[in-house]
Coordinates of C-alpha atoms in Angstrom, one line a residue:
Chain A
M1 CA -33.0 -14.2 -10.5
N2 CA -36.0 -14.7 -8.4
T3 CA -38.2 -11.9 -8.4
N4 CA -39.8 -11.4 -5.1
N5 CA -43.7 -11.7 -4.9
N6 CA -43.5 -8.3 -3.1
S7 CA -41.9 -6.4 -5.9
C8 CA -44.4 -4.4 -8.0
C9 CA -44.2 -0.7 -8.9
S10 CA -45.8 1.5 -11.2
A11 CA -44.2 3.9 -13.7
E12 CA -45.2 6.5 -11.5
D13 CA -43.4 5.3 -8.5
K14 CA -40.4 4.6 -10.7
S15 CA -40.5 8.1 -12.0
N16 CA -40.0 9.7 -8.6
F17 CA -36.4 8.3 -8.3
S18 CA -33.6 8.3 -10.6
K19 CA -32.0 5.1 -9.0
Y20 CA -35.0 3.2 -10.1
S21 CA -34.5 3.9 -13.9
E22 CA -30.6 2.7 -13.9
S23 CA -30.0 -0.5 -16.2
Y24 CA -28.8 -2.5 -13.2
V25 CA -32.0 -2.3 -11.3
L26 CA -34.4 -5.1 -12.1
T27 CA -37.6 -4.2 -10.2
T28 CA -38.5 -2.8 -6.9
K29 CA -39.2 -4.5 -3.5
L30 CA -42.0 -3.5 -1.1
T31 CA -40.3 -3.0 2.4
P32 CA -41.3 -1.4 5.9
L33 CA -39.3 1.2 4.4
G34 CA -41.3 1.8 1.1
F35 CA -39.8 0.5 -2.3
I36 CA -36.4 -0.3 -2.3
P37 CA -34.7 -1.0 -5.9
V38 CA -33.9 -4.7 -6.5
I39 CA -30.5 -4.7 -8.5
S40 CA -28.8 -7.1 -10.9
S41 CA -25.6 -9.0 -10.1
K42 CA -24.7 -9.1 -13.9
I43 CA -22.3 -6.9 -15.2
N44 CA -23.2 -6.0 -18.8
F45 CA -21.3 -4.8 -21.9
R46 CA -22.4 -1.1 -21.4
D47 CA -20.9 -1.7 -17.7
K48 CA -17.6 -3.1 -18.8
L49 CA -17.1 -0.3 -21.4
E50 CA -17.5 2.3 -18.7
H51 CA -15.1 0.5 -16.6
F52 CA -12.6 0.7 -19.2
K53 CA -13.4 4.6 -19.7
C54 CA -12.6 4.8 -16.0
R55 CA -9.1 3.3 -16.5
V56 CA -8.2 5.5 -19.2
S57 CA -10.0 8.8 -19.0
S58 CA -11.6 11.6 -16.4
F59 CA -14.5 9.5 -16.9
R60 CA -13.7 8.1 -13.7
N61 CA -14.3 11.3 -11.8
N62 CA -18.1 11.9 -12.4
Y63 CA -19.2 7.7 -12.2
K64 CA -21.3 7.4 -9.2
I65 CA -24.8 6.2 -8.2
E66 CA -27.3 7.4 -5.9
P67 CA -26.5 6.5 -2.3
G68 CA -29.0 4.7 -0.1
L69 CA -30.4 1.3 0.3
Y70 CA -30.6 -1.5 -2.5
A71 CA -31.6 -5.0 -2.6
L72 CA -29.7 -7.9 -4.3
G73 CA -31.9 -11.2 -4.7
T74 CA -34.5 -11.7 -2.3
P75 CA -33.6 -10.5 0.9
D76 CA -35.5 -10.5 4.1
E77 CA -35.1 -9.1 8.0
S78 CA -32.5 -11.5 8.6
S79 CA -30.1 -10.7 5.5
E80 CA -26.8 -9.2 5.8
V81 CA -26.2 -5.6 4.9
F82 CA -23.4 -4.6 3.0
V83 CA -21.8 -1.2 3.0
T84 CA -20.3 0.3 0.2
A85 CA -19.1 3.6 -1.7
N86 CA -21.0 5.1 -4.0
Y87 CA -18.3 4.8 -6.9
K88 CA -20.2 3.0 -9.5
Y89 CA -17.1 0.7 -10.5
T90 CA -17.1 -0.1 -6.6
F91 CA -20.7 -0.8 -6.7
D92 CA -20.2 -2.9 -9.6
V93 CA -17.6 -5.1 -8.4
L94 CA -19.5 -5.7 -5.2
R95 CA -23.0 -6.6 -6.8
K96 CA -21.1 -9.1 -9.2
E97 CA -19.3 -11.1 -6.2
L98 CA -22.5 -11.1 -4.4
N99 CA -24.4 -13.3 -7.1
N100 CA -26.7 -15.9 -6.0
F101 CA -26.6 -13.9 -2.7
N102 CA -29.6 -12.6 -0.6
C103 CA -28.6 -9.4 0.9
W104 CA -29.1 -5.6 1.3
I105 CA -26.4 -3.0 0.2
L106 CA -26.2 0.3 2.0
V107 CA -24.5 2.9 -0.3
L108 CA -22.7 5.6 1.2
E109 CA -21.9 9.2 -0.3
T110 CA -18.4 9.2 -1.0
G111 CA -18.7 11.8 -4.2
G112 CA -18.1 9.0 -6.4
I113 CA -14.7 8.0 -5.0
N114 CA -13.6 4.4 -4.2
V115 CA -13.6 3.0 -0.4
W116 CA -10.2 3.3 0.2
C117 CA -9.5 7.0 -1.1
A118 CA -12.8 8.1 0.5
A119 CA -11.9 6.6 3.6
G120 CA -8.4 8.3 3.6
K121 CA -10.3 11.6 2.8
G122 CA -12.7 10.5 5.4
T123 CA -15.9 10.6 3.6
F124 CA -16.2 7.0 3.6
G125 CA -16.3 7.6 7.6
T126 CA -18.0 7.0 10.9
E127 CA -20.5 10.2 10.6
E128 CA -21.4 9.4 7.1
L129 CA -22.1 5.8 8.0
V130 CA -24.1 6.9 11.2
E131 CA -26.1 9.2 9.4
K132 CA -26.8 6.8 6.5
I133 CA -28.0 4.2 9.2
K134 CA -30.5 7.0 10.6
E135 CA -31.6 8.3 7.2
T136 CA -32.7 5.0 5.8
Q137 CA -34.1 3.8 9.3
L138 CA -32.1 0.4 8.6
E139 CA -33.2 -0.9 12.0
R140 CA -36.8 -0.8 10.8
L141 CA -35.4 -3.0 7.7
V142 CA -33.7 -6.0 9.4
S143 CA -34.0 -7.4 12.9
H144 CA -30.2 -7.9 13.6
K145 CA -27.3 -5.5 14.5
R146 CA -24.8 -6.3 11.9
L147 CA -23.1 -4.4 8.9
I148 CA -20.4 -5.8 6.8
L149 CA -17.9 -3.2 5.7
P150 CA -14.8 -3.7 3.3
Q151 CA -11.7 -4.0 5.4
L152 CA -9.9 -0.7 3.7
G153 CA -13.1 1.1 5.1
A154 CA -11.3 1.0 8.4
V155 CA -9.2 3.9 7.4
G156 CA -12.0 5.9 7.9
I157 CA -14.3 4.0 10.1
S158 CA -14.3 3.7 13.4
A159 CA -16.0 0.3 14.5
Y160 CA -16.8 1.0 17.8
E161 CA -17.8 4.7 17.3
V162 CA -20.3 3.3 15.0
E163 CA -21.7 0.9 17.7
N164 CA -21.9 3.6 20.0
Q165 CA -23.7 6.1 18.1
S166 CA -25.9 3.7 16.0
G167 CA -25.9 0.0 17.7
F168 CA -24.9 -1.5 14.6
K169 CA -21.7 -3.6 15.0
V170 CA -19.3 -3.2 12.1
I171 CA -17.8 -6.6 11.0
Y172 CA -14.7 -5.9 8.5
G173 CA -14.8 -8.3 5.7
P174 CA -11.8 -9.1 3.1
V175 CA -10.1 -6.5 1.6
K176 CA -11.5 -7.5 -2.0
A177 CA -14.9 -8.2 -3.0
E178 CA -13.7 -11.5 -4.8
D179 CA -12.8 -13.0 -1.3
I180 CA -16.4 -12.1 0.3
K181 CA -17.7 -15.5 -0.7
S182 CA -15.0 -17.6 1.3
F183 CA -15.2 -15.0 3.9
I184 CA -19.0 -16.0 4.6
K185 CA -18.5 -19.5 4.1
N186 CA -15.6 -19.6 6.8
N187 CA -18.2 -17.9 9.4
Y188 CA -17.4 -14.3 8.8
E189 CA -13.8 -14.6 9.2
A190 CA -11.4 -13.3 6.4
F191 CA -8.4 -15.4 5.8
E192 CA -5.3 -13.8 6.5
N193 CA -4.4 -13.6 3.0
A194 CA -7.6 -12.0 2.1
R195 CA -6.9 -9.7 5.1
R196 CA -3.6 -7.9 3.0
V197 CA -3.0 -5.5 0.2
K198 CA -1.1 -6.5 -2.5
F199 CA 0.5 -4.7 -5.5
P200 CA 1.2 -7.4 -8.0
I201 CA 2.4 -6.8 -11.5
W202 CA -1.2 -7.0 -13.4
E203 CA -2.5 -4.4 -11.2
R204 CA 0.5 -2.2 -11.4
I205 CA 0.2 -2.5 -15.1
K206 CA -3.5 -1.5 -15.3
V207 CA -2.6 1.5 -12.7
A208 CA 0.8 2.6 -14.6
P209 CA -1.1 4.8 -17.2
L210 CA -2.7 7.0 -14.7
E211 CA 0.8 8.7 -14.2
L212 CA 1.7 8.9 -17.9
V213 CA -1.5 10.3 -19.5
P214 CA -1.4 13.5 -17.2
A215 CA 2.3 14.1 -17.9
L216 CA 1.5 14.0 -21.5
K217 CA 0.2 17.5 -21.7
K218 CA 3.5 18.9 -20.0
F219 CA 5.3 16.8 -22.2
F220 CA 3.7 18.3 -25.3
Y221 CA 4.6 21.9 -24.0
L222 CA 8.2 21.0 -23.4
S223 CA 8.3 19.5 -26.8
I224 CA 7.1 22.7 -28.5
V225 CA 9.9 24.6 -26.3
F226 CA 12.6 22.0 -27.3
L227 CA 11.8 22.4 -31.1
I228 CA 11.9 26.2 -31.1
F229 CA 15.0 26.4 -29.0
F230 CA 17.1 23.7 -30.8
G231 CA 16.0 25.1 -33.8
L232 CA 16.9 28.7 -33.5
R233 CA 19.7 30.0 -35.3
K234 CA 20.6 33.8 -36.4
E235 CA 19.2 32.7 -39.7
G236 CA 15.8 31.7 -38.2
I237 CA 14.5 28.2 -37.2
M238 CA 16.4 25.6 -38.9
F239 CA 14.7 22.5 -39.8
K240 CA 18.2 20.5 -39.8
D241 CA 18.8 21.3 -35.9
I242 CA 15.1 20.4 -35.3
Y243 CA 15.6 17.0 -37.0
Y244 CA 19.1 16.3 -35.5
I245 CA 18.6 17.7 -32.0
G246 CA 15.1 18.8 -31.2
L247 CA 13.5 15.5 -32.5
P248 CA 15.7 13.0 -30.6
M249 CA 15.7 15.2 -27.6
I250 CA 11.8 15.1 -27.6
L251 CA 11.9 11.2 -27.9
L252 CA 14.6 10.7 -25.2
T253 CA 12.3 12.9 -22.9
F254 CA 9.5 10.8 -23.7
S255 CA 11.5 7.4 -23.1
A256 CA 12.6 9.1 -19.6
L257 CA 8.9 9.5 -18.8
V258 CA 8.2 6.0 -19.7
S259 CA 10.8 5.0 -17.5
G260 CA 9.1 6.5 -14.6
A261 CA 5.7 6.2 -15.2
I262 CA 5.9 2.6 -17.0
L263 CA 9.2 0.8 -16.0
V264 CA 9.2 1.5 -12.5
P265 CA 5.6 0.3 -11.6
V266 CA 6.1 -2.7 -13.6
L267 CA 9.6 -3.6 -12.5
L268 CA 8.8 -2.3 -8.6
P269 CA 10.1 -5.1 -6.8
F270 CA 13.1 -6.0 -9.1
L271 CA 14.6 -2.6 -9.0
P272 CA 17.2 -1.6 -6.5
F273 CA 16.6 1.0 -3.4
R274 CA 13.4 1.4 -1.8
S275 CA 13.0 5.1 -2.8
F276 CA 10.9 5.6 -5.5
A277 CA 13.2 8.7 -6.6
L278 CA 16.3 6.4 -6.7
K279 CA 14.2 3.8 -8.5
G280 CA 13.3 6.0 -11.0
C281 CA 17.1 7.2 -11.6
V282 CA 17.9 3.7 -12.1
T283 CA 15.5 3.3 -14.9
G284 CA 16.2 6.9 -15.9
L285 CA 19.9 5.8 -17.0
I286 CA 18.5 4.1 -20.1
A287 CA 17.7 7.2 -21.9
P288 CA 21.2 8.9 -21.5
L289 CA 22.7 6.0 -22.5
I290 CA 20.8 6.1 -25.7
S291 CA 21.8 9.8 -26.0
L292 CA 25.4 9.0 -26.7
F293 CA 24.5 7.5 -30.0
C294 CA 22.3 10.5 -30.9
F295 CA 24.6 13.7 -30.4
S296 CA 28.4 14.5 -30.3
N297 CA 28.3 17.6 -28.3
F298 CA 29.5 17.3 -24.9
L299 CA 27.2 19.8 -23.6
L300 CA 24.1 18.1 -25.0
I301 CA 25.0 14.8 -23.9
L302 CA 25.8 16.2 -20.3
F303 CA 22.3 17.8 -20.3
C304 CA 20.9 14.5 -21.3
W305 CA 22.6 12.8 -18.0
I306 CA 21.1 15.3 -15.7
F307 CA 17.8 16.1 -17.3
L308 CA 16.7 12.5 -18.3
P309 CA 17.3 10.7 -14.9
A310 CA 15.6 13.7 -13.0
V311 CA 12.4 13.2 -15.1
S312 CA 12.2 9.8 -14.7
S313 CA 13.2 9.8 -10.9
F314 CA 10.2 12.4 -10.2
T315 CA 7.7 10.6 -12.4
A316 CA 8.4 7.4 -10.6
L317 CA 8.0 9.7 -7.4
L318 CA 4.9 10.6 -8.1
F319 CA 3.7 7.0 -8.5
T320 CA 3.8 6.9 -4.9
G321 CA 0.2 8.1 -5.0
T322 CA -1.2 5.2 -6.8
T323 CA 0.9 2.7 -4.7
T324 CA -0.5 0.2 -2.1
Y325 CA 2.2 0.6 0.6
T326 CA 4.1 4.1 0.7
S327 CA 3.5 5.9 3.8
P328 CA 3.4 9.8 4.1
S329 CA 6.3 10.2 6.5
G330 CA 8.5 8.3 3.6
V331 CA 7.2 10.3 0.7
T332 CA 7.9 13.4 2.9
K333 CA 11.5 12.1 3.5
E334 CA 11.9 11.5 -0.2
L335 CA 10.6 15.0 -1.5
K336 CA 12.6 17.0 1.2
I337 CA 15.9 15.2 0.1
G338 CA 14.5 15.1 -3.6
L339 CA 12.9 18.4 -4.6
P340 CA 16.2 20.5 -3.5
I341 CA 18.2 18.2 -6.0
Y342 CA 15.6 18.2 -8.8
I343 CA 15.2 22.1 -8.5
A344 CA 19.2 22.6 -8.6
G345 CA 19.4 20.0 -11.5
I346 CA 17.0 21.9 -13.6
V347 CA 18.9 25.1 -13.0
V348 CA 22.1 23.6 -13.9
C349 CA 20.3 22.1 -17.2
I350 CA 19.0 25.6 -18.3
L351 CA 22.5 27.1 -17.7
I352 CA 23.9 24.0 -20.0
L353 CA 21.4 24.9 -22.7
I354 CA 22.1 28.8 -22.5
I355 CA 25.7 28.0 -22.8
Y356 CA 25.3 25.5 -25.7
K357 CA 23.0 27.7 -27.4
L358 CA 25.4 31.0 -27.0
S359 CA 28.2 28.3 -28.3
V360 CA 26.3 27.5 -31.6
L361 CA 25.1 30.9 -32.2
G362 CA 29.1 31.7 -32.1
V363 CA 28.8 34.2 -29.0
I364 CA 31.2 32.3 -27.1
Chain B
M1 CA 7.4 -4.6 -1.3
K2 CA 8.6 -2.5 1.9
Y3 CA 9.0 1.4 1.6
L4 CA 11.5 3.2 3.2
K5 CA 13.3 2.0 6.8
N6 CA 12.6 3.5 10.2
V7 CA 10.2 6.3 8.8
S8 CA 6.8 5.0 10.3
T9 CA 5.3 7.1 13.1
L10 CA 3.6 4.1 14.6
E11 CA 3.3 3.8 18.2
F12 CA 1.9 1.0 20.5
D13 CA 1.5 1.2 24.1
R14 CA 1.0 -2.5 25.2
N15 CA -0.1 -1.3 28.8
K16 CA -3.2 0.0 27.3
C17 CA -4.1 -3.0 25.2
K18 CA -7.0 -5.1 25.9
K19 CA -6.3 -7.5 23.1
C20 CA -9.6 -7.1 21.2
L21 CA -7.4 -8.0 18.1
M22 CA -9.2 -5.4 15.7
C23 CA -5.7 -3.9 14.9
T24 CA -4.7 -7.5 13.5
V25 CA -8.0 -7.3 11.5
V26 CA -7.8 -4.1 9.9
C27 CA -4.1 -3.4 9.1
P28 CA -3.7 -4.0 5.3
H29 CA -0.3 -4.9 5.8
G30 CA -0.3 -7.7 8.8
V31 CA 1.8 -5.3 11.0
F32 CA 0.3 -6.4 14.1
K33 CA 0.1 -9.9 15.2
Y34 CA -1.3 -11.7 18.3
E35 CA 1.4 -14.4 19.7
N36 CA 1.8 -15.7 23.0
N37 CA -1.2 -13.7 24.6
E38 CA 0.1 -10.5 23.3
I39 CA -0.1 -7.9 20.5
K40 CA 3.2 -7.5 18.8
I41 CA 4.4 -5.2 15.8
T42 CA 5.9 -7.7 13.5
D43 CA 7.6 -5.3 11.0
R44 CA 7.1 -1.5 11.3
D45 CA 8.6 -0.8 8.0
R46 CA 5.4 -2.1 6.5
C47 CA 3.2 0.5 8.0
M48 CA 1.8 2.9 5.4
E49 CA 0.4 5.1 8.2
C50 CA -3.3 4.6 6.9
G51 CA -4.6 5.0 10.5
A52 CA -6.8 2.2 10.5
C53 CA -5.6 0.6 13.7
V54 CA -5.8 4.0 15.4
N55 CA -9.5 4.5 14.1
N56 CA -10.3 1.1 15.4
C57 CA -8.7 0.8 18.8
P58 CA -11.2 1.5 21.4
Y59 CA -8.6 1.8 24.1
D60 CA -6.3 4.4 22.5
A61 CA -3.2 2.2 22.6
I62 CA -2.0 3.1 19.2
K63 CA -0.6 6.3 17.7
V64 CA 0.4 7.3 14.2
N65 CA 0.3 10.3 12.0
K66 CA -2.1 9.1 9.7
G67 CA -1.8 10.4 6.1
V68 CA -1.7 9.7 2.3
G69 CA 1.6 8.4 1.0
C70 CA 1.3 10.4 -2.1
A71 CA 3.9 12.6 -3.4
E72 CA 1.5 14.9 -5.4
A73 CA -0.6 15.6 -2.1
I74 CA 2.6 16.2 0.0
I75 CA 4.0 18.5 -2.6
Y76 CA 0.8 20.6 -2.3
S77 CA 1.2 20.5 1.4
L78 CA 5.1 21.5 1.4
L79 CA 4.4 24.2 -1.1
T80 CA 1.1 26.0 0.4
G81 CA 1.3 24.5 4.4
K82 CA -2.0 23.3 3.9
E83 CA -3.5 19.7 4.5
P84 CA -2.1 17.3 1.9
K85 CA -4.6 17.1 -1.0
C86 CA -4.1 15.8 -4.5
G87 CA -6.1 16.2 -7.9
C88 CA -6.3 12.5 -8.7
C89 CA -9.5 11.7 -6.4
E90 CA -11.2 15.2 -6.6
D91 CA -14.1 15.7 -8.5

């Protein structure tokens, strides 16, 4: 990358700002606003490793960069200003797609949350954008009055309000950073396709673990309860019952979790019904079918046919939080019908287990 | 992919509309379409009530009960009576 002649900075200047010492900062650039960090558009191995950690762990909860202005390439007063969130992953995707481009990037304080989620919460919002424009004195940096925002930022931004309050006109770019180049080539018009949020299979596979991982903790506690409950006899905890009943029950419950958290996301468009609770019920029928080969006791099989589809159904319903097309009105409708059924189902399941245990213990 | 039928609270007042086309730009599911010199709602079952159109309509022609379609957030709201909030995007 070409470094600008204006770029110069002593170690002293750098030490004042933590954002200058980050690995993606190449140098600094002297502008009418003072020194602005010049960033790289390259994603290195460390970035990639961090992105992977974001996918699988709570690492993503504190993966942020300092808000403010950054320079990419050798921008000048006529260069475009791209606005983004201060979630590092989002920032990385943007700078990668803007390679070979000279522009400014204005990073808003969204608490390290991506554009769409932050816009939904209002942190990627009109107020924050107007404040950042004023705080950075953007009008002294560029001679034009244009800002390019990701389209999904519109959930939190009101373009006409921003213009009223700051004089800057908001242009909504495409949904995805990967379409920015064609957006610019096409004279700042996004193609219809780039304006739509989709939910293709590889994305569904990528996000599916987000549901399964937090459920595993609850599953662990339930497993201990199952082991003790099914192993319990008058004589004490019986290993035989743990092995033949407790363990299969745990495995069946795990497969019901996978049905709801993995199968539903992956098979989403191919499953019948639009309701997520019902989609989860459908995939949740696999586990009770398997239970027919595990148990001969009628009460245990009955328990499986109620409990396992309910687990799968509820897990699938929780996936609505990760999808790109579910509405609050729809989810509320599902919950108002579903929650009483789940609660009734759990009560029935507990009763069945009590009757089962009493009969095993010879009480009834 | 479409979600439940006839649940969206989206309302459009064509009398207030000045055809600035912002709604057709911001909607992530292409619910609004400009056709025959008029803005039309193509398929309201595709609306996810994100509120981008309402935010960006300078003429107050669109209404929707904006929110997130997330079960965890809505369960929290139903149980506590507070605004929907989920743990997944919180610090």
